[in-house]
């Protein structure tokens, strides 16, 4: 099944497949003056949750406080899938969940590794989102653009867009 077809028939499955293939996106808080920043996510499809390791000292962790609405934007490696996800972001110190996603990459950011007192986790409980999938076939893309340029009534059909509620 093609990426656009799967987005049309099972958007949740397609979104989590893409999240599994891409390690980072841009995370920001809705209504905040702060600009979005790159973060590495850990996806938990069965829970509809994304988790991020960070320091308590980051502007992002401090701005979240007891909870805020956040947006996470991701583009696929092949630049043929785009998504923006929204949900409620909270700071969590759940040691078991932090241990589950901890890695050598995470450790590189903390002087004392996993035992650093500044280690914390952001948890984005997804509520909704939007995704776009384009055909990965350059021939289909070219044909659709050619047709659109030759027939003013034809609009290129090169993908799908889906709204999703989690």
Coordinates of C-alpha atoms in Angstrom, one line a residue:
X1 CA 0.0 0.0 0.0
X2 CA 1.4 3.4 -0.9
X3 CA 2.0 6.1 1.7
X4 CA -0.9 8.3 0.5
X5 CA -3.2 5.3 0.4
X6 CA -2.3 4.3 4.0
X7 CA -2.7 7.8 5.2
X8 CA -6.2 7.8 3.7
X9 CA -7.2 4.4 5.2
X10 CA -5.3 4.4 8.5
X11 CA -3.8 7.8 9.3
X12 CA -2.8 6.9 12.9
X13 CA -0.8 3.8 11.7
X14 CA 0.9 5.9 8.9
X15 CA 1.8 8.7 11.3
X16 CA 3.4 6.4 13.8
X17 CA 5.3 4.6 11.1
X18 CA 6.7 8.0 10.0
X19 CA 7.6 8.9 13.6
X20 CA 9.4 5.6 13.9
X21 CA 11.5 6.4 10.8
X22 CA 12.4 10.0 11.8
X23 CA 14.1 10.7 15.1
X24 CA 13.5 14.4 15.6
X25 CA 11.1 17.2 14.9
X26 CA 10.4 20.8 16.0
X27 CA 8.6 21.2 19.3
X28 CA 6.9 24.4 20.5
X29 CA 4.3 25.6 22.9
X30 CA 1.1 27.1 21.6
X31 CA 0.6 30.8 22.4
X32 CA 4.2 31.2 23.6
X33 CA 6.7 33.7 22.4
X34 CA 9.3 30.9 22.4
X35 CA 10.3 29.6 19.0
X36 CA 10.0 25.9 18.4
X37 CA 13.2 23.8 18.9
X38 CA 14.5 20.5 17.6
X39 CA 13.8 17.6 19.9
X40 CA 14.2 13.8 19.6
X41 CA 11.0 12.0 20.2
X42 CA 10.2 8.5 21.5
X43 CA 6.8 7.4 20.2
X44 CA 4.3 5.2 22.1
X45 CA 1.5 4.5 19.5
X46 CA -0.6 2.4 21.9
X47 CA -0.8 5.3 24.3
X48 CA -0.9 8.1 21.7
X49 CA 2.1 9.7 23.5
X50 CA 5.5 11.2 22.5
X51 CA 8.2 11.4 25.1
X52 CA 11.3 13.6 25.1
X53 CA 14.3 13.6 27.4
X54 CA 15.4 17.1 28.5
X55 CA 16.9 19.1 31.3
X56 CA 14.8 20.8 34.0
X57 CA 16.8 23.9 33.2
X58 CA 15.7 24.3 29.6
X59 CA 13.4 27.2 28.7
X60 CA 10.9 24.7 27.3
X61 CA 10.7 22.6 30.5
X62 CA 10.3 25.7 32.6
X63 CA 7.6 27.2 30.3
X64 CA 5.5 24.0 30.4
X65 CA 5.1 24.2 34.2
X66 CA 2.2 22.1 35.1
X67 CA 1.0 21.7 31.5
X68 CA 0.6 23.5 28.2
X69 CA -0.7 22.7 24.7
X70 CA 2.2 22.0 22.4
X71 CA 2.8 21.3 18.7
X72 CA 5.3 19.0 17.2
X73 CA 6.2 19.2 13.5
X74 CA 8.0 16.5 11.6
X75 CA 9.1 16.1 8.0
X76 CA 10.1 12.6 6.6
X77 CA 13.6 11.8 5.5
X78 CA 12.4 11.6 1.9
X79 CA 10.6 14.9 2.2
X80 CA 7.3 13.3 1.1
X81 CA 5.4 13.2 4.4
X82 CA 4.7 16.1 6.6
X83 CA 2.8 16.2 9.9
X84 CA 1.9 18.6 12.7
X85 CA 0.7 17.0 15.9
X86 CA -0.9 18.8 18.9
X87 CA -1.5 17.7 22.4
X88 CA -1.1 18.4 26.1
X89 CA 2.5 18.6 27.2
X90 CA 3.6 17.9 30.8
X91 CA 6.8 17.5 32.6
X92 CA 7.3 14.0 34.2
X93 CA 9.9 12.6 36.5
X94 CA 8.6 9.0 36.1
X95 CA 12.0 7.2 36.5
X96 CA 10.7 4.0 34.9
X97 CA 9.6 5.8 31.8
X98 CA 12.8 7.8 31.6
X99 CA 14.8 4.6 32.0
X100 CA 12.8 3.1 29.1
X101 CA 13.9 5.8 26.7
X102 CA 17.3 6.6 28.1
X103 CA 20.2 6.2 25.7
X104 CA 23.9 7.0 25.2
X105 CA 22.7 9.9 23.1
X106 CA 20.7 11.2 26.0
X107 CA 23.7 10.7 28.4
X108 CA 25.9 12.9 26.2
X109 CA 23.8 16.0 27.3
X110 CA 24.2 15.4 31.0
X111 CA 27.4 15.6 33.1
X112 CA 26.3 12.9 35.5
X113 CA 24.6 10.7 32.9
X114 CA 21.3 9.1 33.9
X115 CA 21.8 10.1 37.6
X116 CA 22.1 13.8 36.8
X117 CA 19.5 15.6 38.9
X118 CA 18.5 17.8 35.9
X119 CA 17.2 14.9 33.8
X120 CA 13.5 15.1 33.2
X121 CA 11.0 14.0 30.6
X122 CA 8.4 15.9 28.6
X123 CA 5.3 13.9 27.7
X124 CA 3.1 15.0 24.8
X125 CA -0.3 13.3 25.0
X126 CA -1.6 13.7 21.5
X127 CA -5.1 15.1 20.9
X128 CA -5.1 15.8 17.2
X129 CA -3.0 16.5 14.1
X130 CA -2.8 16.9 10.4
X131 CA -0.6 15.0 7.9
X132 CA 0.2 15.1 4.2
X133 CA 1.6 12.3 2.1
X134 CA 2.9 12.8 -1.4
X135 CA 3.6 10.1 -3.9
X136 CA 7.2 9.0 -3.8
X137 CA 7.1 8.2 -7.5
X138 CA 8.8 10.9 -9.6
X139 CA 7.1 9.7 -12.7
X140 CA 3.6 10.1 -11.2
X141 CA 4.6 13.5 -9.9
X142 CA 6.0 14.6 -13.3
X143 CA 2.9 13.3 -15.1
X144 CA 0.5 15.1 -12.8
X145 CA 2.4 18.4 -13.2
X146 CA 2.6 18.0 -17.0
X147 CA -1.2 17.3 -17.1
X148 CA -1.9 20.3 -15.0
X149 CA 0.1 22.6 -17.3
X150 CA -1.6 21.2 -20.4
X151 CA -5.2 21.2 -19.0
X152 CA -6.1 24.2 -16.9
X153 CA -9.0 22.3 -15.3
X154 CA -6.7 19.5 -14.0
X155 CA -5.1 20.0 -10.6
X156 CA -2.2 17.7 -9.7
X157 CA -3.2 14.6 -7.7
X158 CA 0.1 13.8 -6.0
X159 CA -0.9 12.8 -2.5
X160 CA -3.4 12.8 0.4
X161 CA -4.1 14.9 3.4
X162 CA -5.7 13.7 6.6
X163 CA -6.9 15.2 9.9
X164 CA -6.7 12.9 12.9
X165 CA -8.0 12.8 16.5
X166 CA -6.1 10.6 18.9

